[in-house]
Amino acid sequence: AFGSFAYALFFYELLSQLLHTSVTPKLFAAIMVVFTGMAVGALFEMIEYAIDAKMPVKTQRNLKDTDMDLIYDAIGSVAAGMTAFFML
């Protein structure tokens, strides 16, 4: 959950800097952080799937592994969104 917390805030800030904009009000910024974190987590899962399809080494053991990764991504992203709401 900490990984998704960190990269949700990192990628939100990176996008804000690249686009030279900020999201207001704070509730929208928090929602954007949550969605950014969950999107990056889903992207990582797709990368793991592609690696499993092409390489003999398996990064995913079963569907439960993917499900738990996505649940922890959601928990970390919501925590990052709450942090963004109160701190940004």
mmCIF file of N, CA and C in Angstrom:
data_model
loop_
_atom_site.group_PDB
_atom_site.id
_atom_site.type_symbol
_atom_site.label_atom_id
_atom_site.label_comp_id
_atom_site.label_asym_id
_atom_site.label_seq_id
_atom_site.Cartn_x
_atom_site.Cartn_y
_atom_site.Cartn_z
ATOM 1 N N ALA A 1 0.828 -1.192 0.000
ATOM 2 C CA ALA A 1 0.000 0.000 0.000
ATOM 3 C C ALA A 1 0.875 1.259 0.000
ATOM 4 N N PHE A 2 2.067 1.175 0.651
ATOM 5 C CA PHE A 2 2.922 2.362 0.669
ATOM 6 C C PHE A 2 3.437 2.709 -0.719
ATOM 7 N N GLY A 3 3.720 1.686 -1.535
ATOM 8 C CA GLY A 3 4.209 1.958 -2.888
ATOM 9 C C GLY A 3 3.194 2.738 -3.700
ATOM 10 N N SER A 4 1.928 2.315 -3.654
ATOM 11 C CA SER A 4 0.906 3.029 -4.413
ATOM 12 C C SER A 4 0.645 4.409 -3.817
ATOM 13 N N PHE A 5 0.792 4.541 -2.492
ATOM 14 C CA PHE A 5 0.677 5.847 -1.846
ATOM 15 C C PHE A 5 1.724 6.794 -2.424
ATOM 16 N N ALA A 6 2.962 6.322 -2.480
ATOM 17 C CA ALA A 6 4.060 7.163 -2.948
ATOM 18 C C ALA A 6 3.938 7.492 -4.428
ATOM 19 N N TYR A 7 3.661 6.485 -5.272
ATOM 20 C CA TYR A 7 3.630 6.813 -6.698
ATOM 21 C C TYR A 7 2.365 7.544 -7.104
ATOM 22 N N ALA A 8 1.279 7.455 -6.323
ATOM 23 C CA ALA A 8 0.087 8.259 -6.619
ATOM 24 C C ALA A 8 0.415 9.740 -6.459
ATOM 25 N N LEU A 9 1.065 10.080 -5.358
ATOM 26 C CA LEU A 9 1.445 11.482 -5.145
ATOM 27 C C LEU A 9 2.522 11.924 -6.131
ATOM 28 N N PHE A 10 3.487 11.035 -6.397
ATOM 29 C CA PHE A 10 4.566 11.380 -7.326
ATOM 30 C C PHE A 10 4.021 11.662 -8.730
ATOM 31 N N PHE A 11 3.203 10.757 -9.269
ATOM 32 C CA PHE A 11 2.714 10.953 -10.628
ATOM 33 C C PHE A 11 1.726 12.107 -10.724
ATOM 34 N N TYR A 12 0.954 12.353 -9.664
ATOM 35 C CA TYR A 12 0.075 13.525 -9.670
ATOM 36 C C TYR A 12 0.915 14.803 -9.764
ATOM 37 N N GLU A 13 1.950 14.875 -8.936
ATOM 38 C CA GLU A 13 2.809 16.063 -8.958
ATOM 39 C C GLU A 13 3.541 16.187 -10.296
ATOM 40 N N LEU A 14 4.002 15.060 -10.831
ATOM 41 C CA LEU A 14 4.677 15.078 -12.131
ATOM 42 C C LEU A 14 3.750 15.599 -13.228
ATOM 43 N N LEU A 15 2.522 15.115 -13.250
ATOM 44 C CA LEU A 15 1.557 15.597 -14.247
ATOM 45 C C LEU A 15 1.251 17.077 -14.057
ATOM 46 N N SER A 16 1.131 17.501 -12.810
ATOM 47 C CA SER A 16 0.865 18.920 -12.551
ATOM 48 C C SER A 16 2.005 19.795 -13.067
ATOM 49 N N GLN A 17 3.238 19.341 -12.864
ATOM 50 C CA GLN A 17 4.390 20.117 -13.323
ATOM 51 C C GLN A 17 4.507 20.112 -14.848
ATOM 52 N N LEU A 18 4.266 18.948 -15.466
ATOM 53 C CA LEU A 18 4.381 18.869 -16.926
ATOM 54 C C LEU A 18 3.303 19.674 -17.630
ATOM 55 N N LEU A 19 2.100 19.695 -17.060
ATOM 56 C CA LEU A 19 0.993 20.411 -17.687
ATOM 57 C C LEU A 19 0.892 21.858 -17.213
ATOM 58 N N HIS A 20 1.753 22.246 -16.284
ATOM 59 C CA HIS A 20 1.771 23.606 -15.736
ATOM 60 C C HIS A 20 0.388 24.016 -15.242
ATOM 61 N N THR A 21 -0.237 23.124 -14.481
ATOM 62 C CA THR A 21 -1.559 23.409 -13.947
ATOM 63 C C THR A 21 -1.723 22.734 -12.602
ATOM 64 N N SER A 22 -2.707 23.168 -11.870
ATOM 65 C CA SER A 22 -3.064 22.504 -10.627
ATOM 66 C C SER A 22 -4.580 22.327 -10.615
ATOM 67 N N VAL A 23 -5.020 21.350 -9.876
ATOM 68 C CA VAL A 23 -6.443 21.029 -9.841
ATOM 69 C C VAL A 23 -7.047 21.688 -8.602
ATOM 70 N N THR A 24 -8.137 22.402 -8.795
ATOM 71 C CA THR A 24 -8.874 22.996 -7.681
ATOM 72 C C THR A 24 -10.345 22.676 -7.858
ATOM 73 N N PRO A 25 -11.134 22.578 -6.867
ATOM 74 C CA PRO A 25 -10.854 22.630 -5.439
ATOM 75 C C PRO A 25 -10.101 21.392 -4.948
ATOM 76 N N LYS A 26 -9.782 21.406 -3.661
ATOM 77 C CA LYS A 26 -8.959 20.339 -3.094
ATOM 78 C C LYS A 26 -9.605 18.966 -3.239
ATOM 79 N N LEU A 27 -10.926 18.885 -3.210
ATOM 80 C CA LEU A 27 -11.599 17.594 -3.368
ATOM 81 C C LEU A 27 -11.287 17.001 -4.737
ATOM 82 N N PHE A 28 -11.299 17.813 -5.775
ATOM 83 C CA PHE A 28 -10.979 17.315 -7.119
ATOM 84 C C PHE A 28 -9.522 16.873 -7.208
ATOM 85 N N ALA A 29 -8.638 17.592 -6.543
ATOM 86 C CA ALA A 29 -7.222 17.194 -6.530
ATOM 87 C C ALA A 29 -7.074 15.845 -5.845
ATOM 88 N N ALA A 30 -7.779 15.639 -4.736
ATOM 89 C CA ALA A 30 -7.708 14.365 -4.018
ATOM 90 C C ALA A 30 -8.237 13.223 -4.884
ATOM 91 N N ILE A 31 -9.335 13.457 -5.581
ATOM 92 C CA ILE A 31 -9.891 12.431 -6.466
ATOM 93 C C ILE A 31 -8.923 12.131 -7.603
ATOM 94 N N MET A 32 -8.280 13.156 -8.124
ATOM 95 C CA MET A 32 -7.299 12.970 -9.197
ATOM 96 C C MET A 32 -6.117 12.136 -8.716
ATOM 97 N N VAL A 33 -5.677 12.355 -7.480
ATOM 98 C CA VAL A 33 -4.581 11.572 -6.913
ATOM 99 C C VAL A 33 -5.000 10.112 -6.803
ATOM 100 N N VAL A 34 -6.204 9.856 -6.308
ATOM 101 C CA VAL A 34 -6.693 8.474 -6.165
ATOM 102 C C VAL A 34 -6.741 7.793 -7.530
ATOM 103 N N PHE A 35 -7.325 8.454 -8.512
ATOM 104 C CA PHE A 35 -7.439 7.849 -9.842
ATOM 105 C C PHE A 35 -6.075 7.650 -10.492
ATOM 106 N N THR A 36 -5.158 8.582 -10.279
ATOM 107 C CA THR A 36 -3.814 8.435 -10.831
ATOM 108 C C THR A 36 -3.115 7.224 -10.228
ATOM 109 N N GLY A 37 -3.211 7.071 -8.921
ATOM 110 C CA GLY A 37 -2.590 5.924 -8.257
ATOM 111 C C GLY A 37 -3.174 4.598 -8.709
ATOM 112 N N MET A 38 -4.484 4.541 -8.858
ATOM 113 C CA MET A 38 -5.111 3.292 -9.293
ATOM 114 C C MET A 38 -4.780 2.985 -10.750
ATOM 115 N N ALA A 39 -4.673 4.011 -11.579
ATOM 116 C CA ALA A 39 -4.318 3.796 -12.984
ATOM 117 C C ALA A 39 -2.892 3.286 -13.122
ATOM 118 N N VAL A 40 -1.977 3.849 -12.348
ATOM 119 C CA VAL A 40 -0.589 3.395 -12.409
ATOM 120 C C VAL A 40 -0.489 1.958 -11.887
ATOM 121 N N GLY A 41 -1.236 1.631 -10.846
ATOM 122 C CA GLY A 41 -1.251 0.262 -10.330
ATOM 123 C C GLY A 41 -1.768 -0.726 -11.366
ATOM 124 N N ALA A 42 -2.823 -0.347 -12.070
ATOM 125 C CA ALA A 42 -3.352 -1.213 -13.126
ATOM 126 C C ALA A 42 -2.341 -1.368 -14.264
ATOM 127 N N LEU A 43 -1.633 -0.296 -14.578
ATOM 128 C CA LEU A 43 -0.597 -0.363 -15.611
ATOM 129 C C LEU A 43 0.512 -1.329 -15.199
ATOM 130 N N PHE A 44 0.915 -1.287 -13.942
ATOM 131 C CA PHE A 44 1.933 -2.222 -13.454
ATOM 132 C C PHE A 44 1.448 -3.669 -13.578
ATOM 133 N N GLU A 45 0.175 -3.913 -13.300
ATOM 134 C CA GLU A 45 -0.361 -5.273 -13.428
ATOM 135 C C GLU A 45 -0.348 -5.740 -14.884
ATOM 136 N N MET A 46 -0.622 -4.826 -15.814
ATOM 137 C CA MET A 46 -0.568 -5.195 -17.234
ATOM 138 C C MET A 46 0.871 -5.498 -17.664
ATOM 139 N N ILE A 47 1.815 -4.750 -17.113
ATOM 140 C CA ILE A 47 3.222 -5.018 -17.409
ATOM 141 C C ILE A 47 3.621 -6.386 -16.867
ATOM 142 N N GLU A 48 3.190 -6.715 -15.653
ATOM 143 C CA GLU A 48 3.468 -8.048 -15.095
ATOM 144 C C GLU A 48 2.881 -9.148 -15.973
ATOM 145 N N TYR A 49 1.676 -8.931 -16.460
ATOM 146 C CA TYR A 49 1.042 -9.920 -17.334
ATOM 147 C C TYR A 49 1.851 -10.103 -18.617
ATOM 148 N N ALA A 50 2.299 -9.008 -19.206
ATOM 149 C CA ALA A 50 3.086 -9.088 -20.441
ATOM 150 C C ALA A 50 4.404 -9.812 -20.197
ATOM 151 N N ILE A 51 5.032 -9.550 -19.051
ATOM 152 C CA ILE A 51 6.275 -10.246 -18.719
ATOM 153 C C ILE A 51 6.017 -11.740 -18.580
ATOM 154 N N ASP A 52 4.923 -12.099 -17.909
ATOM 155 C CA ASP A 52 4.581 -13.515 -17.738
ATOM 156 C C ASP A 52 4.319 -14.200 -19.077
ATOM 157 N N ALA A 53 3.717 -13.475 -20.006
ATOM 158 C CA ALA A 53 3.390 -14.065 -21.308
ATOM 159 C C ALA A 53 4.640 -14.295 -22.158
ATOM 160 N N LYS A 54 5.665 -13.477 -21.988
ATOM 161 C CA LYS A 54 6.838 -13.540 -22.855
ATOM 162 C C LYS A 54 8.049 -14.232 -22.247
ATOM 163 N N MET A 55 8.127 -14.291 -20.925
ATOM 164 C CA MET A 55 9.331 -14.800 -20.259
ATOM 165 C C MET A 55 9.031 -16.109 -19.537
ATOM 166 N N PRO A 56 10.041 -16.933 -19.361
ATOM 167 C CA PRO A 56 9.826 -18.171 -18.614
ATOM 168 C C PRO A 56 9.657 -17.941 -17.112
ATOM 169 N N VAL A 57 10.156 -16.810 -16.607
ATOM 170 C CA VAL A 57 10.020 -16.482 -15.191
ATOM 171 C C VAL A 57 8.645 -15.861 -14.964
ATOM 172 N N LYS A 58 7.938 -16.333 -13.959
ATOM 173 C CA LYS A 58 6.586 -15.837 -13.684
ATOM 174 C C LYS A 58 6.611 -14.853 -12.521
ATOM 175 N N THR A 59 6.040 -13.676 -12.744
ATOM 176 C CA THR A 59 5.956 -12.674 -11.692
ATOM 177 C C THR A 59 4.638 -12.765 -10.935
ATOM 178 N N GLN A 60 3.636 -13.378 -11.530
ATOM 179 C CA GLN A 60 2.334 -13.546 -10.889
ATOM 180 C C GLN A 60 2.089 -15.028 -10.652
ATOM 181 N N ARG A 61 1.764 -15.350 -9.408
ATOM 182 C CA ARG A 61 1.540 -16.756 -9.087
ATOM 183 C C ARG A 61 0.142 -17.220 -9.465
ATOM 184 N N ASN A 62 -0.851 -16.362 -9.196
ATOM 185 C CA ASN A 62 -2.240 -16.726 -9.496
ATOM 186 C C ASN A 62 -3.097 -15.465 -9.508
ATOM 187 N N LEU A 63 -4.383 -15.658 -9.687
ATOM 188 C CA LEU A 63 -5.293 -14.517 -9.758
ATOM 189 C C LEU A 63 -5.383 -13.789 -8.421
ATOM 190 N N LYS A 64 -5.240 -14.526 -7.330
ATOM 191 C CA LYS A 64 -5.292 -13.897 -6.006
ATOM 192 C C LYS A 64 -4.176 -12.860 -5.855
ATOM 193 N N ASP A 65 -3.009 -13.136 -6.412
ATOM 194 C CA ASP A 65 -1.892 -12.193 -6.369
ATOM 195 C C ASP A 65 -2.276 -10.873 -7.041
ATOM 196 N N THR A 66 -2.880 -10.965 -8.207
ATOM 197 C CA THR A 66 -3.315 -9.767 -8.930
ATOM 198 C C THR A 66 -4.396 -9.027 -8.153
ATOM 199 N N ASP A 67 -5.364 -9.782 -7.633
ATOM 200 C CA ASP A 67 -6.446 -9.160 -6.869
ATOM 201 C C ASP A 67 -5.911 -8.416 -5.648
ATOM 202 N N MET A 68 -5.008 -9.057 -4.923
ATOM 203 C CA MET A 68 -4.455 -8.418 -3.729
ATOM 204 C C MET A 68 -3.618 -7.186 -4.095
ATOM 205 N N ASP A 69 -2.875 -7.258 -5.186
ATOM 206 C CA ASP A 69 -2.117 -6.084 -5.638
ATOM 207 C C ASP A 69 -3.048 -4.913 -5.925
ATOM 208 N N LEU A 70 -4.155 -5.175 -6.604
ATOM 209 C CA LEU A 70 -5.093 -4.103 -6.934
ATOM 210 C C LEU A 70 -5.796 -3.557 -5.693
ATOM 211 N N ILE A 71 -6.090 -4.436 -4.723
ATOM 212 C CA ILE A 71 -6.698 -3.976 -3.472
ATOM 213 C C ILE A 71 -5.727 -3.074 -2.719
ATOM 214 N N TYR A 72 -4.463 -3.489 -2.630
ATOM 215 C CA TYR A 72 -3.466 -2.655 -1.954
ATOM 216 C C TYR A 72 -3.209 -1.359 -2.714
ATOM 217 N N ASP A 73 -3.280 -1.394 -4.035
ATOM 218 C CA ASP A 73 -3.174 -0.168 -4.819
ATOM 219 C C ASP A 73 -4.309 0.792 -4.463
ATOM 220 N N ALA A 74 -5.510 0.263 -4.337
ATOM 221 C CA ALA A 74 -6.657 1.106 -3.990
ATOM 222 C C ALA A 74 -6.498 1.697 -2.587
ATOM 223 N N ILE A 75 -6.053 0.888 -1.627
ATOM 224 C CA ILE A 75 -5.852 1.382 -0.255
ATOM 225 C C ILE A 75 -4.799 2.487 -0.231
ATOM 226 N N GLY A 76 -3.671 2.247 -0.873
ATOM 227 C CA GLY A 76 -2.615 3.259 -0.910
ATOM 228 C C GLY A 76 -3.035 4.515 -1.642
ATOM 229 N N SER A 77 -3.792 4.361 -2.717
ATOM 230 C CA SER A 77 -4.241 5.515 -3.492
ATOM 231 C C SER A 77 -5.240 6.356 -2.706
ATOM 232 N N VAL A 78 -6.137 5.701 -1.974
ATOM 233 C CA VAL A 78 -7.094 6.448 -1.142
ATOM 234 C C VAL A 78 -6.352 7.183 -0.027
ATOM 235 N N ALA A 79 -5.373 6.542 0.581
ATOM 236 C CA ALA A 79 -4.565 7.215 1.606
ATOM 237 C C ALA A 79 -3.832 8.415 1.016
ATOM 238 N N ALA A 80 -3.308 8.268 -0.196
ATOM 239 C CA ALA A 80 -2.643 9.400 -0.866
ATOM 240 C C ALA A 80 -3.633 10.501 -1.187
ATOM 241 N N GLY A 81 -4.834 10.130 -1.589
ATOM 242 C CA GLY A 81 -5.868 11.132 -1.862
ATOM 243 C C GLY A 81 -6.237 11.910 -0.610
ATOM 244 N N MET A 82 -6.343 11.213 0.520
ATOM 245 C CA MET A 82 -6.650 11.895 1.782
ATOM 246 C C MET A 82 -5.496 12.820 2.182
ATOM 247 N N THR A 83 -4.285 12.355 1.962
ATOM 248 C CA THR A 83 -3.131 13.204 2.247
ATOM 249 C C THR A 83 -3.130 14.440 1.358
ATOM 250 N N ALA A 84 -3.437 14.252 0.089
ATOM 251 C CA ALA A 84 -3.491 15.393 -0.839
ATOM 252 C C ALA A 84 -4.579 16.376 -0.425
ATOM 253 N N PHE A 85 -5.709 15.860 0.025
ATOM 254 C CA PHE A 85 -6.803 16.737 0.430
ATOM 255 C C PHE A 85 -6.406 17.614 1.607
ATOM 256 N N PHE A 86 -5.713 17.026 2.573
ATOM 257 C CA PHE A 86 -5.382 17.773 3.787
ATOM 258 C C PHE A 86 -4.049 18.496 3.727
ATOM 259 N N MET A 87 -3.146 18.082 2.820
ATOM 260 C CA MET A 87 -1.801 18.656 2.815
ATOM 261 C C MET A 87 -1.501 19.549 1.621
ATOM 262 N N LEU A 88 -2.113 19.311 0.467
ATOM 263 C CA LEU A 88 -1.776 20.117 -0.723
ATOM 264 C C LEU A 88 -2.504 21.447 -0.706
#
